[in-house]
Amino acid sequence: MQPIIIIGAGGFGREVYALLEDINRTAPTWNVLGFADDRSEALDSFEHYPSLLCPVEQLPVADCRHYVCAVGDPTARRAIVKRLADRGLVWPTLIHPTAAVGPGSALGVGSILCRNSVVTVDATLGNYVHLNLAATVGHDAKVGDFCTLSCQVDICGAAVVGNGVFLGSHASVLPRAKIGDGARVGAGSVVLRTVREGATVFGVPALRTRTSGGDS
């Protein structure tokens, strides 16, 4: 089995550990050496996970080429990957055995598809994209690099999601709607039309919040 280290020992990092174990039960693939995290206390309350090996800055670890960045916030995830860009790390895309990817769809490197997530047909996912539990990307949709789709997010057909977008749980993006880079969509929101770059939107329909830097 291939050694792998999980970057980020928070809640999503622990979920990714469970995902790797589920993959191994289907086809033994990954030997999880442990976690890398700048917070030395990140796993102090937990006993049933591999060790926290080192801070992120000390990567790579000898004899380990494969790494997965399990940091949910898109901005933080991008910063970590950028810090490590010249260190020769390999970023596999991890797909849970219950996830589905349809014909004609393309997945970038370093992405994570969690339990029951679905990418239907002719869709495109960028690099380092997270699809949490039961998130769905419809036909012909495009999702940019470093996006986070929280649990049960629904990206409908031909929608376009820019880079570094965060979508909260149960958010929906209707067909052909567009979301600009760095936008944030609140949990349960429904995006009907264009969301501008950097905007924060919430509600049904999703509208710009007062603290947002852009318009929906």
mmCIF file of C-alpha atoms in Angstrom:
data_model
loop_
_atom_site.group_PDB
_atom_site.id
_atom_site.type_symbol
_atom_site.label_atom_id
_atom_site.label_comp_id
_atom_site.label_asym_id
_atom_site.label_seq_id
_atom_site.Cartn_x
_atom_site.Cartn_y
_atom_site.Cartn_z
ATOM 1 C CA MET A 1 0.000 0.000 0.000
ATOM 2 C CA GLN A 2 1.108 3.564 -0.702
ATOM 3 C CA PRO A 3 2.060 5.776 2.261
ATOM 4 C CA ILE A 4 -0.040 8.937 2.538
ATOM 5 C CA ILE A 5 -0.231 11.841 4.993
ATOM 6 C CA ILE A 6 -3.342 13.921 5.692
ATOM 7 C CA ILE A 7 -2.718 17.671 5.918
ATOM 8 C CA GLY A 8 -5.172 19.098 8.430
ATOM 9 C CA ALA A 9 -6.240 17.274 11.594
ATOM 10 C CA GLY A 10 -9.552 19.054 12.109
ATOM 11 C CA GLY A 11 -13.015 17.640 11.595
ATOM 12 C CA PHE A 12 -12.702 17.235 7.846
ATOM 13 C CA GLY A 13 -9.235 15.728 8.205
ATOM 14 C CA ARG A 14 -10.683 13.050 10.457
ATOM 15 C CA GLU A 15 -13.454 12.455 7.933
ATOM 16 C CA VAL A 16 -10.834 12.015 5.210
ATOM 17 C CA TYR A 17 -9.082 9.433 7.392
ATOM 18 C CA ALA A 18 -12.382 7.511 7.521
ATOM 19 C CA LEU A 19 -12.692 7.875 3.732
ATOM 20 C CA LEU A 20 -9.231 6.361 3.242
ATOM 21 C CA GLU A 21 -10.154 3.465 5.521
ATOM 22 C CA ASP A 22 -13.325 2.892 3.470
ATOM 23 C CA ILE A 23 -11.251 2.821 0.276
ATOM 24 C CA ASN A 24 -8.925 0.275 1.865
ATOM 25 C CA ARG A 25 -11.818 -1.993 2.809
ATOM 26 C CA THR A 26 -12.772 -2.144 -0.865
ATOM 27 C CA ALA A 27 -9.248 -2.245 -2.313
ATOM 28 C CA PRO A 28 -6.208 -1.943 -0.013
ATOM 29 C CA THR A 29 -4.507 1.177 -1.371
ATOM 30 C CA TRP A 30 -3.332 3.610 1.318
ATOM 31 C CA ASN A 31 -1.147 3.318 4.393
ATOM 32 C CA VAL A 32 -2.085 6.400 6.429
ATOM 33 C CA LEU A 33 1.085 7.443 8.246
ATOM 34 C CA GLY A 34 -0.620 10.235 10.174
ATOM 35 C CA PHE A 35 -1.502 13.917 10.058
ATOM 36 C CA ALA A 36 0.392 17.165 9.503
ATOM 37 C CA ASP A 37 -1.020 20.226 11.262
ATOM 38 C CA ASP A 38 0.403 23.428 12.712
ATOM 39 C CA ARG A 39 -1.752 22.967 15.827
ATOM 40 C CA SER A 40 0.126 20.509 18.014
ATOM 41 C CA GLU A 41 -2.985 19.922 20.145
ATOM 42 C CA ALA A 42 -5.337 19.142 17.227
ATOM 43 C CA LEU A 43 -5.794 15.460 18.123
ATOM 44 C CA ASP A 44 -5.444 15.685 21.902
ATOM 45 C CA SER A 45 -9.116 14.795 22.482
ATOM 46 C CA PHE A 46 -9.063 11.789 20.147
ATOM 47 C CA GLU A 47 -7.475 8.381 20.634
ATOM 48 C CA HIS A 48 -8.498 6.373 17.565
ATOM 49 C CA TYR A 49 -6.529 8.193 14.856
ATOM 50 C CA PRO A 50 -2.921 8.000 13.642
ATOM 51 C CA SER A 51 -0.424 10.389 15.193
ATOM 52 C CA LEU A 52 0.075 14.047 14.419
ATOM 53 C CA LEU A 53 3.485 13.819 12.791
ATOM 54 C CA CYS A 54 4.666 17.391 12.267
ATOM 55 C CA PRO A 55 3.741 20.964 11.325
ATOM 56 C CA VAL A 56 2.940 21.593 7.676
ATOM 57 C CA GLU A 57 6.195 23.487 7.162
ATOM 58 C CA GLN A 58 8.213 20.317 7.858
ATOM 59 C CA LEU A 59 6.731 18.426 4.918
ATOM 60 C CA PRO A 60 7.572 16.327 3.034
ATOM 61 C CA VAL A 61 8.222 13.390 5.338
ATOM 62 C CA ALA A 62 10.877 10.890 4.262
ATOM 63 C CA ASP A 63 9.562 7.934 2.249
ATOM 64 C CA CYS A 64 6.130 9.520 1.674
ATOM 65 C CA ARG A 65 5.237 10.990 -1.726
ATOM 66 C CA HIS A 66 1.436 11.184 -1.433
ATOM 67 C CA TYR A 67 -0.452 13.883 0.478
ATOM 68 C CA VAL A 68 -4.062 15.012 0.755
ATOM 69 C CA CYS A 69 -5.022 18.522 1.880
ATOM 70 C CA ALA A 70 -8.068 18.094 4.123
ATOM 71 C CA VAL A 71 -8.494 21.759 5.050
ATOM 72 C CA GLY A 72 -12.056 22.851 4.357
ATOM 73 C CA ASP A 73 -11.589 26.597 3.931
ATOM 74 C CA PRO A 74 -10.705 27.321 0.283
ATOM 75 C CA THR A 75 -8.362 30.224 1.057
ATOM 76 C CA ALA A 76 -6.412 28.276 3.672
ATOM 77 C CA ARG A 77 -6.231 25.221 1.409
ATOM 78 C CA ARG A 78 -4.851 27.267 -1.474
ATOM 79 C CA ALA A 79 -2.244 28.845 0.804
ATOM 80 C CA ILE A 80 -1.036 25.449 2.031
ATOM 81 C CA VAL A 81 -0.774 23.988 -1.467
ATOM 82 C CA LYS A 82 1.099 27.099 -2.626
ATOM 83 C CA ARG A 83 3.562 26.803 0.290
ATOM 84 C CA LEU A 84 4.314 23.218 -0.679
ATOM 85 C CA ALA A 85 4.301 23.666 -4.456
ATOM 86 C CA ASP A 86 8.053 23.228 -4.984
ATOM 87 C CA ARG A 87 8.536 20.206 -2.707
ATOM 88 C CA GLY A 88 7.670 17.380 -5.077
ATOM 89 C CA LEU A 89 4.479 16.248 -3.336
ATOM 90 C CA VAL A 90 1.981 14.063 -5.189
ATOM 91 C CA TRP A 91 -1.690 14.947 -4.678
ATOM 92 C CA PRO A 92 -3.977 12.003 -5.530
ATOM 93 C CA THR A 93 -7.691 12.500 -6.091
ATOM 94 C CA LEU A 94 -9.609 10.439 -3.534
ATOM 95 C CA ILE A 95 -13.006 8.993 -4.435
ATOM 96 C CA HIS A 96 -15.128 7.207 -1.839
ATOM 97 C CA PRO A 97 -16.369 3.777 -2.991
ATOM 98 C CA THR A 98 -19.985 5.018 -2.850
ATOM 99 C CA ALA A 99 -19.297 8.165 -4.900
ATOM 100 C CA ALA A 100 -20.145 8.202 -8.602
ATOM 101 C CA VAL A 101 -18.458 9.909 -11.551
ATOM 102 C CA GLY A 102 -20.285 9.782 -14.874
ATOM 103 C CA PRO A 103 -18.887 9.459 -18.393
ATOM 104 C CA GLY A 104 -17.217 12.488 -19.897
ATOM 105 C CA SER A 105 -16.542 14.144 -16.544
ATOM 106 C CA ALA A 106 -13.043 15.301 -15.584
ATOM 107 C CA LEU A 107 -11.548 15.646 -12.095
ATOM 108 C CA GLY A 108 -8.474 17.686 -11.223
ATOM 109 C CA VAL A 109 -5.638 16.618 -8.942
ATOM 110 C CA GLY A 110 -5.913 16.663 -5.168
ATOM 111 C CA SER A 111 -9.704 16.568 -5.093
ATOM 112 C CA ILE A 112 -11.814 14.658 -2.567
ATOM 113 C CA LEU A 113 -15.194 13.055 -3.285
ATOM 114 C CA CYS A 114 -16.829 11.942 -0.045
ATOM 115 C CA ARG A 115 -19.476 9.313 0.618
ATOM 116 C CA ASN A 116 -22.477 9.402 -1.771
ATOM 117 C CA SER A 117 -21.227 12.422 -3.716
ATOM 118 C CA VAL A 118 -22.055 12.470 -7.424
ATOM 119 C CA VAL A 119 -20.527 14.046 -10.511
ATOM 120 C CA THR A 120 -22.882 13.228 -13.362
ATOM 121 C CA VAL A 121 -21.944 13.502 -17.049
ATOM 122 C CA ASP A 122 -19.625 15.885 -18.914
ATOM 123 C CA ALA A 123 -18.896 17.985 -15.834
ATOM 124 C CA THR A 124 -15.502 19.471 -14.968
ATOM 125 C CA LEU A 125 -13.940 19.799 -11.519
ATOM 126 C CA GLY A 126 -10.743 21.763 -11.032
ATOM 127 C CA ASN A 127 -7.847 20.941 -8.721
ATOM 128 C CA TYR A 128 -8.161 20.532 -4.946
ATOM 129 C CA VAL A 129 -11.965 20.524 -4.944
ATOM 130 C CA HIS A 130 -13.861 19.048 -1.980
ATOM 131 C CA LEU A 131 -17.260 17.393 -2.413
ATOM 132 C CA ASN A 132 -18.551 16.571 1.047
ATOM 133 C CA LEU A 133 -21.249 14.022 1.878
ATOM 134 C CA ALA A 134 -23.884 13.646 -0.874
ATOM 135 C CA ALA A 135 -22.840 16.776 -2.789
ATOM 136 C CA THR A 136 -23.889 16.690 -6.441
ATOM 137 C CA VAL A 137 -22.474 18.280 -9.603
ATOM 138 C CA GLY A 138 -24.809 18.086 -12.584
ATOM 139 C CA HIS A 139 -24.266 17.640 -16.309
ATOM 140 C CA ASP A 140 -21.982 20.125 -18.081
ATOM 141 C CA ALA A 141 -21.320 22.058 -14.865
ATOM 142 C CA LYS A 142 -17.894 23.550 -14.171
ATOM 143 C CA VAL A 143 -16.374 23.868 -10.694
ATOM 144 C CA GLY A 144 -13.097 25.768 -10.348
ATOM 145 C CA ASP A 145 -9.969 25.066 -8.319
ATOM 146 C CA PHE A 146 -10.042 25.014 -4.502
ATOM 147 C CA CYS A 147 -13.827 24.992 -4.171
ATOM 148 C CA THR A 148 -15.588 23.488 -1.154
ATOM 149 C CA LEU A 149 -19.025 21.942 -1.648
ATOM 150 C CA SER A 150 -20.390 21.166 1.810
ATOM 151 C CA CYS A 151 -22.816 18.344 2.610
ATOM 152 C CA GLN A 152 -25.697 17.952 0.136
ATOM 153 C CA VAL A 153 -24.796 20.934 -2.030
ATOM 154 C CA ASP A 154 -26.479 20.684 -5.446
ATOM 155 C CA ILE A 155 -24.783 22.220 -8.498
ATOM 156 C CA CYS A 156 -27.304 21.939 -11.325
ATOM 157 C CA GLY A 157 -26.648 21.414 -15.005
ATOM 158 C CA ALA A 158 -24.382 23.858 -16.869
ATOM 159 C CA ALA A 159 -23.809 26.007 -13.781
ATOM 160 C CA VAL A 160 -20.366 27.615 -13.488
ATOM 161 C CA VAL A 161 -18.609 27.943 -10.123
ATOM 162 C CA GLY A 162 -15.384 29.968 -10.067
ATOM 163 C CA ASN A 163 -12.180 29.313 -8.140
ATOM 164 C CA GLY A 164 -12.038 29.261 -4.347
ATOM 165 C CA VAL A 165 -15.805 29.288 -3.791
ATOM 166 C CA PHE A 166 -17.316 28.008 -0.530
ATOM 167 C CA LEU A 167 -20.867 26.630 -0.571
ATOM 168 C CA GLY A 168 -22.532 25.837 2.754
ATOM 169 C CA SER A 169 -24.576 22.712 3.439
ATOM 170 C CA HIS A 170 -27.724 22.204 1.335
ATOM 171 C CA ALA A 171 -26.985 25.201 -0.920
ATOM 172 C CA SER A 172 -28.281 24.900 -4.484
ATOM 173 C CA VAL A 173 -27.015 26.509 -7.679
ATOM 174 C CA LEU A 174 -29.664 26.460 -10.382
ATOM 175 C CA PRO A 175 -29.001 25.584 -14.036
ATOM 176 C CA ARG A 176 -26.652 27.978 -15.877
ATOM 177 C CA ALA A 177 -26.167 30.212 -12.845
ATOM 178 C CA LYS A 178 -22.635 31.573 -12.368
ATOM 179 C CA ILE A 179 -20.636 32.185 -9.188
ATOM 180 C CA GLY A 180 -17.517 34.353 -9.296
ATOM 181 C CA ASP A 181 -14.136 33.547 -7.778
ATOM 182 C CA GLY A 182 -13.877 33.659 -4.003
ATOM 183 C CA ALA A 183 -17.608 33.956 -3.363
ATOM 184 C CA ARG A 184 -19.317 32.378 -0.360
ATOM 185 C CA VAL A 185 -22.832 30.928 -0.440
ATOM 186 C CA GLY A 186 -24.580 30.406 2.881
ATOM 187 C CA ALA A 187 -26.102 27.116 3.999
ATOM 188 C CA GLY A 188 -29.517 26.395 2.502
ATOM 189 C CA SER A 189 -29.274 29.211 -0.035
ATOM 190 C CA VAL A 190 -30.526 28.992 -3.612
ATOM 191 C CA VAL A 191 -28.477 30.761 -6.297
ATOM 192 C CA LEU A 192 -30.746 31.822 -9.147
ATOM 193 C CA ARG A 193 -28.448 34.122 -11.120
ATOM 194 C CA THR A 194 -24.920 35.511 -11.200
ATOM 195 C CA VAL A 195 -22.994 35.963 -7.942
ATOM 196 C CA ARG A 196 -20.124 38.396 -8.332
ATOM 197 C CA GLU A 197 -16.516 37.683 -7.433
ATOM 198 C CA GLY A 198 -15.888 37.874 -3.685
ATOM 199 C CA ALA A 199 -19.551 38.293 -2.758
ATOM 200 C CA THR A 200 -21.181 36.596 0.219
ATOM 201 C CA VAL A 201 -24.794 35.607 -0.429
ATOM 202 C CA PHE A 202 -27.470 33.992 1.676
ATOM 203 C CA GLY A 203 -31.144 33.094 1.465
ATOM 204 C CA VAL A 204 -33.827 31.973 -0.972
ATOM 205 C CA PRO A 205 -33.116 33.481 -3.395
ATOM 206 C CA ALA A 206 -29.478 34.052 -2.470
ATOM 207 C CA LEU A 207 -28.832 37.775 -1.969
ATOM 208 C CA ARG A 208 -25.760 39.760 -0.977
ATOM 209 C CA THR A 209 -25.242 40.197 2.762
ATOM 210 C CA ARG A 210 -24.474 43.623 4.214
ATOM 211 C CA THR A 211 -20.882 42.624 4.975
ATOM 212 C CA SER A 212 -20.230 41.326 1.469
ATOM 213 C CA GLY A 213 -17.775 43.076 -0.796
ATOM 214 C CA GLY A 214 -19.728 42.515 -4.008
ATOM 215 C CA ASP A 215 -23.235 42.261 -5.414
ATOM 216 C CA SER A 216 -25.172 39.127 -6.221
#
